[in-house]
XYZ file of N, CA and C in Angstrom:
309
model
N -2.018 -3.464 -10.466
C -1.556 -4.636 -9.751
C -2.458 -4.832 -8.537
N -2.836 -5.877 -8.051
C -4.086 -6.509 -7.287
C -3.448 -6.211 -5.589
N -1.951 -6.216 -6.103
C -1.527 -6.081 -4.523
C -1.363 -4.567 -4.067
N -1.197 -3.471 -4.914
C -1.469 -2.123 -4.552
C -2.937 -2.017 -4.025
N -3.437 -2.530 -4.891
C -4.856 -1.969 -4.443
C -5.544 -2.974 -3.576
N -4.869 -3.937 -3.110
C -5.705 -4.468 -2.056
C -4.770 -3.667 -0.904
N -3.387 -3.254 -0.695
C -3.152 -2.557 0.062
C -3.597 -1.201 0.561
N -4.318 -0.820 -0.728
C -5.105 0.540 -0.382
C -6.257 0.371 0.436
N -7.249 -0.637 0.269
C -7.895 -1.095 0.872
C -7.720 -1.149 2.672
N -6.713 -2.050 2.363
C -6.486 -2.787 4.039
C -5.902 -1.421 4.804
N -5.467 -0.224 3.939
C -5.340 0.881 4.482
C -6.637 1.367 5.016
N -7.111 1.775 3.987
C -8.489 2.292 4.172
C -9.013 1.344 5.635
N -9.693 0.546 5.331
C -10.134 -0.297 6.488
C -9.379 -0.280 8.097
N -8.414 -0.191 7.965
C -7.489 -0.474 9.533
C -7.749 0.901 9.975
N -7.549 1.809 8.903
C -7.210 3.491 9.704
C -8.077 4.268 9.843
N -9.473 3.466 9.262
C -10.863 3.996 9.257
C -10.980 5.033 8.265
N -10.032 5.265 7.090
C -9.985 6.526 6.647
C -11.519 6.922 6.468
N -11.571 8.418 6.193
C -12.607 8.717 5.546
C -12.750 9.194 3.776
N -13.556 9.773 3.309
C -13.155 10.032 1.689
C -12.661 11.333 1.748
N -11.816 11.706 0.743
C -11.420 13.156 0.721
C -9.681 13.060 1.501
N -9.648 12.074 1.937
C -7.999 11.896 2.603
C -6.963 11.273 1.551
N -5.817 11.727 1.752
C -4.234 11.023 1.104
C -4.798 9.633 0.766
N -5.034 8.556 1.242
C -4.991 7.382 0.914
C -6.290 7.536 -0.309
N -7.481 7.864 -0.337
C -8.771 8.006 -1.372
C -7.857 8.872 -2.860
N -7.500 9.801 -2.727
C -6.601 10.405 -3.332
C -5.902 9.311 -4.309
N -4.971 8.519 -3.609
C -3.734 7.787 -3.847
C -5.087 6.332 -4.741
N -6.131 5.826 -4.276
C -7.052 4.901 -4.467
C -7.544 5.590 -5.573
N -7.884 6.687 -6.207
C -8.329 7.095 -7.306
C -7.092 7.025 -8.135
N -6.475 7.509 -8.436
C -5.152 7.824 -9.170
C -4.576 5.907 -9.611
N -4.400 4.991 -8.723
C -4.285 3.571 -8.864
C -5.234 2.840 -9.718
N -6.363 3.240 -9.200
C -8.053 2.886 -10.193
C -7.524 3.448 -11.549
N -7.248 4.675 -11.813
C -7.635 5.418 -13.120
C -6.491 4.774 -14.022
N -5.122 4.013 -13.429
C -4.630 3.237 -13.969
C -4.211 2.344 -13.368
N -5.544 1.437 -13.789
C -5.394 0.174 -12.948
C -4.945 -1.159 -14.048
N -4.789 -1.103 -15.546
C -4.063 -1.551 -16.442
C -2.779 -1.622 -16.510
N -2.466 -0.661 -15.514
C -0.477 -0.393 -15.619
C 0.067 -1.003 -14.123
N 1.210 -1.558 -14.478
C 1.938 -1.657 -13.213
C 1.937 -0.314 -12.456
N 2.045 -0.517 -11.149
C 2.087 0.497 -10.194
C 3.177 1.389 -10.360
N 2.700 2.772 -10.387
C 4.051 3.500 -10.235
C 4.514 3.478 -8.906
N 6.191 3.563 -9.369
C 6.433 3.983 -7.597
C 6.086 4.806 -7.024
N 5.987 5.889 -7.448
C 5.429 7.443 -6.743
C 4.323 6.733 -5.686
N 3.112 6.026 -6.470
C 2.304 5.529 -5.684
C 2.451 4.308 -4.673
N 3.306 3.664 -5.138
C 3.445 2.828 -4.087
C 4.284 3.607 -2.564
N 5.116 4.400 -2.961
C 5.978 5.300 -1.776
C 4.795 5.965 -1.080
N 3.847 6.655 -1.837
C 2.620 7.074 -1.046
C 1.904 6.227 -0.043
N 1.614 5.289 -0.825
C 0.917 4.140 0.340
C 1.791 3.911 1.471
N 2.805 3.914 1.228
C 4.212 3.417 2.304
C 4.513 4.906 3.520
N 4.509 5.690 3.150
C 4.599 6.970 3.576
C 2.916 6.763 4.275
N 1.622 6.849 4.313
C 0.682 6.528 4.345
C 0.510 5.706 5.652
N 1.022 4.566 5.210
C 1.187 3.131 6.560
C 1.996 3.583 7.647
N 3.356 4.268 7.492
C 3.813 4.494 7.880
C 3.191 5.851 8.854
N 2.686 6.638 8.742
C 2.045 7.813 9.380
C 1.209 7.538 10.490
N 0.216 6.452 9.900
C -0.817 6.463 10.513
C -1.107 4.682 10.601
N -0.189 3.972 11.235
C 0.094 2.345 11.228
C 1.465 2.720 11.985
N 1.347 3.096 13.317
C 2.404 3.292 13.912
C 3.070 2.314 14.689
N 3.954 1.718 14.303
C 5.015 1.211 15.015
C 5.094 -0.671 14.473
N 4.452 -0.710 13.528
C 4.166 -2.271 12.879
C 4.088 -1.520 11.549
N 4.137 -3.115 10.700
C 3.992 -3.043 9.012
C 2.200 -3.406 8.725
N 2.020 -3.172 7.346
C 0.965 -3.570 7.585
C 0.183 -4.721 7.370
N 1.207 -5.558 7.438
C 0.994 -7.150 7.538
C 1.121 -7.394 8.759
N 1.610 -6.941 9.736
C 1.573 -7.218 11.386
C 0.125 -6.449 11.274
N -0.547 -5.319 11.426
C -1.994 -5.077 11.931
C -2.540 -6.093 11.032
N -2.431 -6.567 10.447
C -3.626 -7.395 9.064
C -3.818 -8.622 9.862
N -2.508 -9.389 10.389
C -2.548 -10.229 11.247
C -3.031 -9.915 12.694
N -3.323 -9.123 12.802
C -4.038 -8.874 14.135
C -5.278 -8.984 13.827
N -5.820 -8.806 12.680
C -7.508 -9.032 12.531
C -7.560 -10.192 12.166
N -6.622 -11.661 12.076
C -6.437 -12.681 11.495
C -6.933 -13.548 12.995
N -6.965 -12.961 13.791
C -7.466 -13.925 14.967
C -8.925 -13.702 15.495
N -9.590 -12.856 14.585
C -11.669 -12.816 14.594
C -12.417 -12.628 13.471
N -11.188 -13.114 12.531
C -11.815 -13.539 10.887
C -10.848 -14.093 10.164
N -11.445 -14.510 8.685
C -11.118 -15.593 8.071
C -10.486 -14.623 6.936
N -9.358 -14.343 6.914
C -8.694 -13.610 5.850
C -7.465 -14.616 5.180
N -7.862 -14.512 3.698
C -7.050 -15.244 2.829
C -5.420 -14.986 2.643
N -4.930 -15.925 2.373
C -3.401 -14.909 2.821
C -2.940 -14.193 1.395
N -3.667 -14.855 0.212
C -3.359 -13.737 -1.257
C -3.673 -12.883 -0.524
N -4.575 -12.380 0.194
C -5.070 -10.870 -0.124
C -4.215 -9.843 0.885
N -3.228 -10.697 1.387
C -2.208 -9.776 2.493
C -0.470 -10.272 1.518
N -0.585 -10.479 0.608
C 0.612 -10.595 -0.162
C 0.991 -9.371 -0.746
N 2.390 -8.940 -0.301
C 2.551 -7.481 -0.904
C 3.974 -7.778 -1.196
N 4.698 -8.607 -1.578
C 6.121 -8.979 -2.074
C 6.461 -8.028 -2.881
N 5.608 -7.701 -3.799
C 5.612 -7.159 -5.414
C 5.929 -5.574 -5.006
N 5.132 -4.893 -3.903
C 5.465 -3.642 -3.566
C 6.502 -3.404 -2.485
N 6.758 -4.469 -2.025
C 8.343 -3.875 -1.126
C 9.119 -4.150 -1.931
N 9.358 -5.094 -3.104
C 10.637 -4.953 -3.890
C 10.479 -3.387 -4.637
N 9.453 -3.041 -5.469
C 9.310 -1.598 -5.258
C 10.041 -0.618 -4.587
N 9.520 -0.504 -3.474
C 10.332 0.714 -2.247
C 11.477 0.278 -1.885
N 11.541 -1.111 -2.241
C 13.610 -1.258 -1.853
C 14.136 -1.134 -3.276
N 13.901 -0.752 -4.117
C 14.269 -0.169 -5.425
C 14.211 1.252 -5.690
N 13.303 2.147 -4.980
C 13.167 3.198 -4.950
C 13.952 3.954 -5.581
N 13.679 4.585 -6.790
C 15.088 5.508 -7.235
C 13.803 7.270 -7.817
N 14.625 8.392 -6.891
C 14.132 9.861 -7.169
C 14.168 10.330 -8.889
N 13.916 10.981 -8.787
C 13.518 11.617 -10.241
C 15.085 11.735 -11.507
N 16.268 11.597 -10.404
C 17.414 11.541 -10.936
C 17.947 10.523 -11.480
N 17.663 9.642 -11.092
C 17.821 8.104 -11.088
C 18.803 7.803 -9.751
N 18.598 8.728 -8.881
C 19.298 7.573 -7.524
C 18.544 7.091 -6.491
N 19.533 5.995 -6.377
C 19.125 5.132 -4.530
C 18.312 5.786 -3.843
N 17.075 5.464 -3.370
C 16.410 6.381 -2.382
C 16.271 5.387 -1.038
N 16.769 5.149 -0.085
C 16.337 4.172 1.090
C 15.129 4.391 1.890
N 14.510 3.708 1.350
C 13.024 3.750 1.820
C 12.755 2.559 2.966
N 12.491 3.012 4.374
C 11.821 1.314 4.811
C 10.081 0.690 4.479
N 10.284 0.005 3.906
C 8.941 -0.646 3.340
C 8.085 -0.876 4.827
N 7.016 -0.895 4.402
C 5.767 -0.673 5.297
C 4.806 -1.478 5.481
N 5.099 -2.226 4.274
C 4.292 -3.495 3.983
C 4.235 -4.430 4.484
C-alpha cells in the first residue's frame, strides 16, 4: 500500500534516520511485500516508530511543518488507510488492542 510506504519514507526523512535502524528494518520487510496489503504488525511498528522519535505531534503535523518551504502534494501525506489499521488493532488472540495512531 503506497500510504505505508510513503509513511516510511516521511519517517525516514523527518528523523534523519540512518540505515541499519527500526524504521530501514520495518522499510525492507514492507518492500519485500509490497504486493500485499500492509500487515498490521507493520503498520503498529511505524506507529510505535513516530511515536518514539516524532515527539509530541502526529506525523502529519511535522509533514505540515515542512509544508511552509516546499511544495508537498497532499496524496503523499494521506494516511487514512493506516489509522483505520491501528484503531482496529487486534493482538495475536484476536482482541481490542488501543493503540493511539500516529499518523
Amino acid at each position: 500500500m503506497i500510504q505505508h510506504h510513503n509513511a516510511i519514507m516521511w519517517v525516514i526523512v523527518i528523523i534523519d534516520a540512518k540505515p541499519n535502524t527500526a524504521i530501514y528494518e520495518v522499510k525492507e520487510k514492507v518492500w519485500k511485500f509490497k504486493s500485499y496489503e500492509p500487515f498490521p504488525s507493520q503498520v503498529k511498528a511505524v506507529n510505535t516508530i513516530i511515536g518514539k522519535n516524532i515527539v509530541g505531534k502526529t506525523l502529519t503535523e511535522a509533514i505540515d511543518e515542512l509544508r511552509h518551504d516546499n511544495d508537498i502534494r497532499d496524496g503523499m501525506c494521506d494516511f487514512d488507510k493506516l489509522i483505520e489499521i491501528i484503531t482496529h488493532y487486534v493482538d495475536k488472540e484476536g482482541h481490542a488492542v488501543e493503540i493511539e495512531p500516529k499518523f
